[in-house]
XYZ file of C-alpha atoms in Angstrom:
625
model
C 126.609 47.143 112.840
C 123.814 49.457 112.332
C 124.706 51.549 108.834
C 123.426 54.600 107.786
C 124.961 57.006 105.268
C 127.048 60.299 106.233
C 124.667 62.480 104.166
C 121.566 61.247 105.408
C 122.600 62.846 108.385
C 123.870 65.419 107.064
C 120.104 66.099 105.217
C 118.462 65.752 108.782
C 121.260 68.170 109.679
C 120.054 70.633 107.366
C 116.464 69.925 107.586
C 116.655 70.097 110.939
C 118.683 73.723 111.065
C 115.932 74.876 107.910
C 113.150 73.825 109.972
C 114.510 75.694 112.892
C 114.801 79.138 111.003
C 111.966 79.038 109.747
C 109.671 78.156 112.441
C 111.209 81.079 114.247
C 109.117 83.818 113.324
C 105.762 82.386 115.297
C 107.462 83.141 118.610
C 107.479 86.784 117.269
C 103.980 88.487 118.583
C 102.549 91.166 116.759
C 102.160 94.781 117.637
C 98.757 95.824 117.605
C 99.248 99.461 115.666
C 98.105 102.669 114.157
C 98.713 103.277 110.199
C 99.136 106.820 108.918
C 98.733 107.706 105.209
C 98.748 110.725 103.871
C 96.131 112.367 101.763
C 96.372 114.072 98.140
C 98.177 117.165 99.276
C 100.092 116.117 102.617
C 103.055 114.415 103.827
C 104.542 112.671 106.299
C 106.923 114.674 107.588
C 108.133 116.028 110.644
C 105.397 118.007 111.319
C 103.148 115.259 111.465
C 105.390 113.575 113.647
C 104.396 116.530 116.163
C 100.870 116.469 115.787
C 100.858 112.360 115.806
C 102.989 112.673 119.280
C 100.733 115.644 120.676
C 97.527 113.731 120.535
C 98.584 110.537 121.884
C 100.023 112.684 124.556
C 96.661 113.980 125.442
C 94.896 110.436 124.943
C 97.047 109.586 127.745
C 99.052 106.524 125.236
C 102.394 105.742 125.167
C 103.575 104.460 122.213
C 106.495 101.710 121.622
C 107.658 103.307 118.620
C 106.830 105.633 115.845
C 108.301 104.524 112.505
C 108.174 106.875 109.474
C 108.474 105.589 106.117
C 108.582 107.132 102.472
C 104.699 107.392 102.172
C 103.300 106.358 105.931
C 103.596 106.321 109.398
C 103.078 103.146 112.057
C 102.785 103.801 115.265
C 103.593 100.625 117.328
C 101.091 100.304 120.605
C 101.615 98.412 123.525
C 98.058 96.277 123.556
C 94.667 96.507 122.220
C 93.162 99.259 124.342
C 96.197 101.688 123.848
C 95.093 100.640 119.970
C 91.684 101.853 120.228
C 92.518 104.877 121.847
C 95.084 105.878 119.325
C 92.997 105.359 116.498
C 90.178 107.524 117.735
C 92.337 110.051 118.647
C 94.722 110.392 115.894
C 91.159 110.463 113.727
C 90.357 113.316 115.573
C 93.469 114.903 115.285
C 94.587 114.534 111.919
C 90.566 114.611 110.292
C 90.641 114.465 106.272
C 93.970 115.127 106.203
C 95.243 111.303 106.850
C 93.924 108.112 106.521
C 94.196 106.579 109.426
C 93.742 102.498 109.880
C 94.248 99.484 112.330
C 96.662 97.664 111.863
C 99.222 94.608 113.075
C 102.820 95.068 112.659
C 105.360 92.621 112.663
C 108.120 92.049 115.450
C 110.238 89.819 113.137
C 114.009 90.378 113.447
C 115.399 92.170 109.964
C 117.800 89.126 109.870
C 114.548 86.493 109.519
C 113.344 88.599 107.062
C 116.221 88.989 104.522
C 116.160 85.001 104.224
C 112.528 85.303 103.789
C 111.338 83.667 107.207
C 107.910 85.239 108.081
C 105.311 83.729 110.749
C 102.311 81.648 109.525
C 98.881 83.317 107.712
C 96.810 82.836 109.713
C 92.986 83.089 108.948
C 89.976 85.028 109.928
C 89.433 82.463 112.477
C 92.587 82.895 114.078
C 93.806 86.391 113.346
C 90.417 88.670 113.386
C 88.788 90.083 110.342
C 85.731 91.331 108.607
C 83.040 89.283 107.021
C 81.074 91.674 104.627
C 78.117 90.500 102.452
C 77.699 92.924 99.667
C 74.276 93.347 97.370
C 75.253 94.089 93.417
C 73.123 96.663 91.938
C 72.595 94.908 89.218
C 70.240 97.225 87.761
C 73.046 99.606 87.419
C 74.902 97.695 85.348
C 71.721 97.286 83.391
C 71.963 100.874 82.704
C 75.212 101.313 82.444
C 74.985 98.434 79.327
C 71.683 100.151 78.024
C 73.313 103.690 78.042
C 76.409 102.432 76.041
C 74.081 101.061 73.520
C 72.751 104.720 73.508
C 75.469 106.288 73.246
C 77.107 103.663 70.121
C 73.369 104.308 68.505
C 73.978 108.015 67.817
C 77.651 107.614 67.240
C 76.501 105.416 64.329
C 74.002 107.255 62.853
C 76.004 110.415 63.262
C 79.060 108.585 61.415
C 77.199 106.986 58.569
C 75.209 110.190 57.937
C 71.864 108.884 58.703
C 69.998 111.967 60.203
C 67.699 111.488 62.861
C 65.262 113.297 65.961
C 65.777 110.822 68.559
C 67.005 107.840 70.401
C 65.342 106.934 73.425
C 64.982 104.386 75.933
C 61.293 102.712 77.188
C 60.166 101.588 80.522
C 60.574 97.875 78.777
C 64.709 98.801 78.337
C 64.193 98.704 74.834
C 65.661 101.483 72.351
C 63.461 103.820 69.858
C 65.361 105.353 67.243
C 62.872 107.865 65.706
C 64.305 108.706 62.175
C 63.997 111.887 60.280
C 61.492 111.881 57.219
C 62.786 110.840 54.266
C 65.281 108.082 55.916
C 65.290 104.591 54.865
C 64.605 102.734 58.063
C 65.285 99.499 56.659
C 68.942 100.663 55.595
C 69.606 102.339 58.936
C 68.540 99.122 60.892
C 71.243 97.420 58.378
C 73.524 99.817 59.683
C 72.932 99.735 63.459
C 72.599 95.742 63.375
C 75.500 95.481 62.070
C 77.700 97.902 64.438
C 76.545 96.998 67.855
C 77.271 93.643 67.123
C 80.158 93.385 65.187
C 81.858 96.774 66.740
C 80.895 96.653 69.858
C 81.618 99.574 72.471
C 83.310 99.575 75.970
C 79.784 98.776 77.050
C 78.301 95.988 74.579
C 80.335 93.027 74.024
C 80.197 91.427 70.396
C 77.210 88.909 69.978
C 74.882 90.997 72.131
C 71.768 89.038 70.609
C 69.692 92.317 70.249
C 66.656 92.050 68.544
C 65.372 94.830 66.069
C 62.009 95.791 64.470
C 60.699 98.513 62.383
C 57.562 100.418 62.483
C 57.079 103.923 60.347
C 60.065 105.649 60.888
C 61.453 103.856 64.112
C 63.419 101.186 65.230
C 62.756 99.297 67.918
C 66.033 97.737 69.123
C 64.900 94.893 72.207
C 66.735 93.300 74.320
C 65.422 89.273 75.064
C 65.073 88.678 78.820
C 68.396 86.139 78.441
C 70.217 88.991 77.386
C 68.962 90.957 80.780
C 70.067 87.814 82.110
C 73.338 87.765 80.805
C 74.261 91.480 81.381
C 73.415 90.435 85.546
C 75.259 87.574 85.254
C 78.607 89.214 84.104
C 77.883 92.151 86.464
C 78.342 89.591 88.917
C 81.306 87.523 87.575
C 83.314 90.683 87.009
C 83.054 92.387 90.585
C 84.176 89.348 91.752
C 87.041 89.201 89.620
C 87.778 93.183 90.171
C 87.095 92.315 94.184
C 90.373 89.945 93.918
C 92.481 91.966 91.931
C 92.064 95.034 94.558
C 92.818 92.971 97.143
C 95.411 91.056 95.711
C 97.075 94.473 94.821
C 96.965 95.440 98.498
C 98.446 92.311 99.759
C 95.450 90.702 102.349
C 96.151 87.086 102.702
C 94.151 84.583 101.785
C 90.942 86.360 101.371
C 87.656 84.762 100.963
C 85.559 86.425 97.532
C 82.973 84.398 96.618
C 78.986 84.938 95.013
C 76.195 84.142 97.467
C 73.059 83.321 95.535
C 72.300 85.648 92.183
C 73.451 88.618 93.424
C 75.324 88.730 96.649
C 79.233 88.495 97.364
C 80.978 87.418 100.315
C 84.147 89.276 101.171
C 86.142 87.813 104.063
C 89.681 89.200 105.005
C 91.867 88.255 107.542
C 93.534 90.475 109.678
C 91.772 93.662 108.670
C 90.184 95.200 111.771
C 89.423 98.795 110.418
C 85.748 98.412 108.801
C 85.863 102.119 107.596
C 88.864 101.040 105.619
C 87.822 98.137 104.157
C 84.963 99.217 102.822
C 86.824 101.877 101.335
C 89.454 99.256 99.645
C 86.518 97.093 98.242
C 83.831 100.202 97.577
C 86.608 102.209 95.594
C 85.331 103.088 92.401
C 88.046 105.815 91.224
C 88.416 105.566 87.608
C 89.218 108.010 84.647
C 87.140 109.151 81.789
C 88.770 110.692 78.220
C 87.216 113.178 76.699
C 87.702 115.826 74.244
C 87.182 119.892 75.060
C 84.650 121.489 73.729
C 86.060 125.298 72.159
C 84.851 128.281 73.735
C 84.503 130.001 77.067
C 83.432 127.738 80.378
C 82.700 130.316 82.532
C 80.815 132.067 80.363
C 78.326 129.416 78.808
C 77.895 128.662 82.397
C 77.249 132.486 83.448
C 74.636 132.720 80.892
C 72.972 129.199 80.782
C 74.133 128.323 76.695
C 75.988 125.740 76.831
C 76.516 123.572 73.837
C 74.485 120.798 73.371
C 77.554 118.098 72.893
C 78.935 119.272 75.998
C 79.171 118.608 79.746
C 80.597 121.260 82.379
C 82.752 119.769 84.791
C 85.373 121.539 87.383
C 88.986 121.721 86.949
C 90.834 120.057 89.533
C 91.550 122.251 92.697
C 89.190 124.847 91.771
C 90.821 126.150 88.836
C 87.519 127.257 87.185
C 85.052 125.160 84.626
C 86.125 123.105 81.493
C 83.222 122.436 78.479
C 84.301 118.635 77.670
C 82.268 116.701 75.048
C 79.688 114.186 75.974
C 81.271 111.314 74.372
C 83.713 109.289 76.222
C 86.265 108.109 73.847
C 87.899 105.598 76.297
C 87.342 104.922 80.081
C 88.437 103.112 83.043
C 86.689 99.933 82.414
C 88.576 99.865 78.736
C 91.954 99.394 80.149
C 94.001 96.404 80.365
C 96.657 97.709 82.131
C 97.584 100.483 84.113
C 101.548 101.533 85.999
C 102.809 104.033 87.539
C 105.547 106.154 85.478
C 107.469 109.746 85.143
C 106.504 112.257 82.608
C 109.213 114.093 80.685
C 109.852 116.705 83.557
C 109.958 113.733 86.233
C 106.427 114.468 87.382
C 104.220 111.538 88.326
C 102.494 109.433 85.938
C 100.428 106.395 84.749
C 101.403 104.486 81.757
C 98.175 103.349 80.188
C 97.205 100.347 77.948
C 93.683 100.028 76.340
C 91.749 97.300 74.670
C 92.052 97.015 70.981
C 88.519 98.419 70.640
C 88.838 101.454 72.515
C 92.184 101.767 71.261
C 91.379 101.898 67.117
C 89.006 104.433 68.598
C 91.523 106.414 70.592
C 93.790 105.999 67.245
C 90.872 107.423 64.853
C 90.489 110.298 67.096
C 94.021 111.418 67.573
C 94.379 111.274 63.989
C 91.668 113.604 62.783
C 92.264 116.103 65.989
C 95.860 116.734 65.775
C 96.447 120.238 67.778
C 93.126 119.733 69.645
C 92.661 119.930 73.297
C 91.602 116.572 75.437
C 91.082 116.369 79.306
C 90.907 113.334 81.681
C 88.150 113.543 83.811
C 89.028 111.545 87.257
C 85.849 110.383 88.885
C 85.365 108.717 92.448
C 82.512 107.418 94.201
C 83.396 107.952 97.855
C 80.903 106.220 100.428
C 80.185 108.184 103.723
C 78.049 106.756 106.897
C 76.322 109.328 108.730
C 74.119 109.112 112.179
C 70.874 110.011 111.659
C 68.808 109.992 114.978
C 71.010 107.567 116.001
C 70.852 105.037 112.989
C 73.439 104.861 110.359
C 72.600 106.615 106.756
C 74.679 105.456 103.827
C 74.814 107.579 100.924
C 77.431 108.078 97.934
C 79.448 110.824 96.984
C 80.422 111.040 93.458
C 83.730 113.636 92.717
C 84.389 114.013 89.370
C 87.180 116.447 88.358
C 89.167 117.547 85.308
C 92.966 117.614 84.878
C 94.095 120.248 82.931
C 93.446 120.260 79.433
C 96.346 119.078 77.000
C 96.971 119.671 73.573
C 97.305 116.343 71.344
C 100.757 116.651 70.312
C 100.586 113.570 67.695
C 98.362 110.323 66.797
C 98.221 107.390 69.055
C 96.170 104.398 70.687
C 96.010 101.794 72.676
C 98.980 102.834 75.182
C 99.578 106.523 75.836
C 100.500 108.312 78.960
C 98.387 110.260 81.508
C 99.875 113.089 84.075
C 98.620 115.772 86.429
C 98.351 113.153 89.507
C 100.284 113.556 92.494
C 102.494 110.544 93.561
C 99.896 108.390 95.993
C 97.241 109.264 93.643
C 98.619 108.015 90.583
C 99.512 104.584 92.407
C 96.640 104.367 93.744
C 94.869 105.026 90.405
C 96.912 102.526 88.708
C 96.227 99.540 91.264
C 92.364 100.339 90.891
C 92.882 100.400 87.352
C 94.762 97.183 87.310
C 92.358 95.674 88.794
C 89.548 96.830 86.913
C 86.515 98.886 87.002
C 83.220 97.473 89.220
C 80.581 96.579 86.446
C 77.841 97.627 89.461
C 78.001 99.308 92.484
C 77.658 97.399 95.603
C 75.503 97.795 99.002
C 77.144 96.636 102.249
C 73.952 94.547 103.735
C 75.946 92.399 106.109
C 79.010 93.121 108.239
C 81.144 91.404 111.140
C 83.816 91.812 112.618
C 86.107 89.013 114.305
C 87.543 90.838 116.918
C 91.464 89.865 117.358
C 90.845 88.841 121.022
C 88.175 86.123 119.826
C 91.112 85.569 117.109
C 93.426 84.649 120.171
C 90.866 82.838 121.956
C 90.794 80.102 119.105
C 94.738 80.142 118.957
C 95.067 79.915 122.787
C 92.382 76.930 122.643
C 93.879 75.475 119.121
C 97.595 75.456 120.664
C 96.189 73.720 124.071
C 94.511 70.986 121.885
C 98.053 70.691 119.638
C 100.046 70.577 122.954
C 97.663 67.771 124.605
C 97.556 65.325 122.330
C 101.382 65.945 122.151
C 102.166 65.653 125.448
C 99.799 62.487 125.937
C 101.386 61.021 123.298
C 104.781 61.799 124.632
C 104.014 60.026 128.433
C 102.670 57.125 126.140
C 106.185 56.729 124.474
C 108.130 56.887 127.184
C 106.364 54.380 129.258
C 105.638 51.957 126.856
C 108.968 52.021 124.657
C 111.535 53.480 126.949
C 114.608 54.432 124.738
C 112.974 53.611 121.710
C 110.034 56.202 122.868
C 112.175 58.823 123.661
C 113.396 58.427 119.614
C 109.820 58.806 118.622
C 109.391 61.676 120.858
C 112.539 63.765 119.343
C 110.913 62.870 116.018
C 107.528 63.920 116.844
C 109.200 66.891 117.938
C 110.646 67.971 114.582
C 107.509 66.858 112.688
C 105.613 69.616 114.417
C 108.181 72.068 113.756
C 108.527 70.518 109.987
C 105.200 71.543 109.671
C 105.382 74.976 111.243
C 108.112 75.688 109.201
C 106.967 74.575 105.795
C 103.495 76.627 106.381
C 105.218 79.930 106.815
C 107.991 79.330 104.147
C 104.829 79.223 101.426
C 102.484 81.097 102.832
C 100.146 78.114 103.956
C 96.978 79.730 106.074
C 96.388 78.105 109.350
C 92.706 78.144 110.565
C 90.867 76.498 113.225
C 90.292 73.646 111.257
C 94.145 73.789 110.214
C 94.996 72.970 114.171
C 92.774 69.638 113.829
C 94.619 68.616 110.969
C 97.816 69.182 112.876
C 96.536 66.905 115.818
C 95.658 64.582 113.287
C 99.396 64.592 111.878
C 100.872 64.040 115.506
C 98.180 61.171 115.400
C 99.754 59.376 112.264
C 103.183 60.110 112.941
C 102.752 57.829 116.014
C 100.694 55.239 114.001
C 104.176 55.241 111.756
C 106.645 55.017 114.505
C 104.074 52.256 116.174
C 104.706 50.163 113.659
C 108.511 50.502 113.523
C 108.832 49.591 117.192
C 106.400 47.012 117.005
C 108.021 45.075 114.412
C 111.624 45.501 116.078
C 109.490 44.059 119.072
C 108.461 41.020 116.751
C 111.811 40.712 115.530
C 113.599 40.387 119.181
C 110.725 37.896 119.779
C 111.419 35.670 116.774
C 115.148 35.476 118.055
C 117.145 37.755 115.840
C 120.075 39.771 117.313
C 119.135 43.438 118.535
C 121.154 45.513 115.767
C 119.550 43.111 113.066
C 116.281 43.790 114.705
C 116.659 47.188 114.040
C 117.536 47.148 110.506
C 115.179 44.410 109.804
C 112.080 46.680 111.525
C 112.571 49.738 110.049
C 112.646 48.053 106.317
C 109.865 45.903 106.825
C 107.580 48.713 108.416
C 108.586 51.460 105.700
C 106.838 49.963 103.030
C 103.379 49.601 105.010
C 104.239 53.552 106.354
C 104.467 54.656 102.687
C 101.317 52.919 101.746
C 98.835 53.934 104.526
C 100.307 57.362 104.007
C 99.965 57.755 100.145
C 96.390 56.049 100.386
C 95.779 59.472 103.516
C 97.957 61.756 100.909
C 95.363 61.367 98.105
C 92.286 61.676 100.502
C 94.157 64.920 101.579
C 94.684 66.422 98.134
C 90.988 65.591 96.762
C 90.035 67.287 100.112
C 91.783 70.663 98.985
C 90.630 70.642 95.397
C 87.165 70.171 95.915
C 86.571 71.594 99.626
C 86.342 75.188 100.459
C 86.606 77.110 103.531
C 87.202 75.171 106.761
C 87.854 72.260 104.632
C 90.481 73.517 102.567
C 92.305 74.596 106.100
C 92.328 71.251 107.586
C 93.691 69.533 104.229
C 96.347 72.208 103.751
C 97.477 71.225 107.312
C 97.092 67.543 107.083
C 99.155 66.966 103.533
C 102.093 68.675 104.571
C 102.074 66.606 107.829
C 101.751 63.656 105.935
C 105.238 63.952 103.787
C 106.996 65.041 107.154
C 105.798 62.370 109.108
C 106.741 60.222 106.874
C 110.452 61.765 106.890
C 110.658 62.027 110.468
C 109.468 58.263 110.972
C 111.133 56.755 108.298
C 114.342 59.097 108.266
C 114.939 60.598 111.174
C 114.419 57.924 113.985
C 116.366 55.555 112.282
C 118.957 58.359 111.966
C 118.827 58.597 115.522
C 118.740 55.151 116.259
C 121.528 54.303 114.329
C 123.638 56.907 116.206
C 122.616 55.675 119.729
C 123.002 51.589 118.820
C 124.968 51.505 116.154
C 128.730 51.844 117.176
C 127.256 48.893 119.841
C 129.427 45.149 118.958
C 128.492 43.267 121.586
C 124.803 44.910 121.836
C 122.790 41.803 124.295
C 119.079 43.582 124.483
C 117.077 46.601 123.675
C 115.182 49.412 125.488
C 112.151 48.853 124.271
């Protein structure tokens, strides 16, 4: 008699019920659909409802649903033409008012989704995206580093009371300090050395390696061409690592973000099929300046032209007139290490704010010599627009820059602190750009593509044909050639596939194009494994041994050669995900997790099954296979 414990069966049981659930949510389509968010100022409400309703009315769409949530609208569309339609009308309709974005919505039963069952990732391949190759100004961030040094240069001199007529920059990037007469230059060039490099600013990192020379009464401060170097480099590094965080913060799936040559980035994300609103999510540059207010009347040092030298005019948010605000920034967006979204005192909107230790002693040493003073955030956004200029896109940039009302510093403080004066949307979205830190360049969209979701379902349709093929084949194969014994490895080929299925959606796994060869492949070395089992019951039943004996004695002897040729494909699979990218990274994904539940199936579950079919059998004479 065959044995085989109660709880084994009772783990296929489970695994088998698990696998089941979670596999589910890939017979769920999705809804191709319409987004609706609402702009600083608006809601969504039931008067958007009406005007959402009126235009697809008069696009001639009929919707499957309209859903309303706390801070957008999805409107669910029957197929990708109703889609297209809705967008550009709703666009039309609702104009700056909304945001409104392609999107795909999920069909997944409330029920799968409180046990967490959600359908596979799948990739750009599969799904539809945008490719985008991006060019890094990186002579931007060469002045954005230069001006900082500026800027910490007169602070300096200004703090330790060395006078002088000006600092300046050269066509070579380096810095002239021209000192007043009487100075010692060799004392002041003490004094700078040793602040830019030991202080540093939010723009010059400690160690800068400046150089600095003195002739008459200047200093020349240089910077070496590996410092230019160096500053390009970072620029680079860090918009990749802001590029992440943003969309990390929005939730794409397995994105691609990686640097193409010195100063390129590839952006790939899946499932994204609005261009206009990608670009916004990865050209968003909103950030927010500190500064203090300059005393005296705005409007009229702008009426008559005399406005103070220190100070900068900017506009107070929603028109409210013009604010004087000093030209030093005490602390900005790229300063911050981390950014949420709060509640003032009177319940109002707000973002909790933490800076670096730097800007935050400097934050502290201002509070506590301006106690009583005013101080203003200035909240500044580079928007990009596309325009059609005799019939050829223009792409420009629109910098808004406004002031929240001035506030009185009530009491000292530094590195965390609270900002308000931003509506609800605003101040989360200002805290996920802020969390994800400030672009150290801006970036020029050279390259863009879009993998339309019908190419998307092209690959799938062709990907599941290949899958079901070599499943199939494999399945006449069985039967034929092992009768009962086939049909075994058939039910167990059967739950691999949905094994796998279900262990890529419970974690998230990304299935590409690549992803469906490695599932072939699994179905491919799941029947090497059962091969071998039937093959040595066949050599057992040869050699003369009894058929239940056979049975036992084939699947022992085969289990240890399954485990080995699988561990030795395991590894290969592992080193293939660690050092491969891309496509290659898809099919190893795929192929590891086949490997541990082919091995289950093979090893486990047809012997389970086996067992159950032969193993109440006495008197047992031959086998069907």
């Amino acid at each position: 008699m065959l044995e085989f414990p109660r709880w084994k069966y009772a783990l296929i049981l489970i695994v088998v019920l698990a696998s089941a659930l979670y596999a589910l949510p890939n017979l769920y389509p999705q809804d191709p659909s319409v987004q609706i968010t609402a702009n600083r100022g608006f809601a969504i409400d039931a008067a958007l409802r009406g005007r959402v309703d009126t235009a697809l009315k008069a696009a001639g769409v009929q919707p499957k649903a309209v859903e309303a949530e706390a801070a957008s609208m999805l409107v669910r569309l029957p197929g990708l033409d109703a889609q297209t339609k809705a967008n550009d009308a709703l666009r039309a309709a609702l104009g700056e008012d909304y945001l409104v974005a392609l999107n795909l919505a999920s069909t997944v039963p409330d029920w799968l989704g409180n046990v967490g069952a959600r359908p596979m990732v799948q990739g750009l391949d599969l799904q539809g995206g945008v490719h985008f190759v991006l060019q890094v100004d990186q002579k931007a961030a060469l002045d954005k580093r230069i001006e900082g040094y500026l800027e910490d240069t007169r602070v300096t001199l200004r703090d330790k009371s060395v006078r002088y007529t000006a600092v300046e920059r050269r066509p070579d990037n380096s810095i002239v300090v021209t000192l007043a007469e009487g100075q010692d230059t060799a004392a002041a060039q003490k004094v700078l050395a040793a602040t830019l490099s030991a202080r540093g600013s939010a723009n010059a990192l400690p160690g800068t390696g400046l150089s600095y020379q003195t002739s008459g009464n200047q200093i020349i401060i240089g910077l070496p061409q590996a410092e230019l170097d160096q500053i390009a480099g970072e620029a680079i590094e860090q918009n990749l690592t802001t590029l992440r965080n943003r969309v990390n913060e929005i939730g794409v799936a397995e994105p691609i973000i990686q640097r193409q040559g010195n100063d390129r980035v590839v952006v790939q994300l899946p499932g994204v099929q609005d261009t206009a609103e990608a670009k916004r999510l990865i050209g968003a540059t909103a950030t927010l300046e500190f500064r203090a207010v300059v005393e005296g009347n705005a409007a009229d040092a702008v009426a008559s032209g005399r406005i103070p030298p220190e100070a900068k005019v900017f506009q107070l948010r929603d028109n409210a007139g013009p604010v004087l605000l000093n030209k030093r920034v005490l602390a900005s967006g790229d300063e911050m290490v981390n950014a949420r979204v709060g509640v003032d005192n009177n319940g109002l909107p707000a973002v909790d704010v933490t800076l670096n230790n730097i800007a935050g002693q400097r934050m502290f040493d201002y509070t506590s010599a301006n106690v009583g003073k005013l101080m203003s955030v200035v909240y500044i956004e580079r928007v990009p627009t596309v325009t059609m200029v005799d019939g050829k896109e223009v792409r420009s940039v629109r910098v808004r820059e406004e002031a929240l009302a001035p506030t009185r510093i009530a009491g000292v403080f530094g590195k965390n602190f609270q900002t308000t004066g931003l509506e609800k949307t605003e101040a989360e979205n200002l805290a996920k750009l802020l969390r994800a830190g400030s672009l150290a360049a801006p970036m020029d969209f050279i390259e863009e593509r879009v993998v339309g979701p019908s190419l998307g379902a092209e690959n799938v349709a062709r990907g599941t044909k290949a899958v079901v093929y070599s499943f199939v084949f494999a399945l006449a194969f069985f039967l034929v050639y092992y009768r009962m014994f086939g049909l075994i490895t058939c039910v167990a080929l059967l739950l691999n596939l949905v094994m796998v299925v279900a262990v890529m959606s419970l974690f998230g796994a990304t299935m590409t194009l690549p992803g469906f060869a490695g599932l072939a492949l699994t179905i491919g070395m799941s029947v090497d494994a059962n091969v071998l089992i039937n093959e040595r019951i066949r050599e057992e039943l040869r050699a003369g041994v009894p058929p239940l004996a056979s049975i036992a004695t084939g699947y022992e002897k085969a289990s240890g050669t399954i485990f080995d040729s699988n561990m030795t494909a395991l590894l290969a699979g592992v080193a293939l995900y660690a050092f491969g990218t891309g496509p290659l990274k898809g099919f190893a994904i795929t192929m590891v997790i086949g490997i541990l539940t082919s091995v289950f199936t093979a090893v486990t579950v047809s012997r389970g099954l086996a067992t159950l079919i032969y193993g109440r059998r006495r008197k047992l004479k031959s086998l069907a296979i």
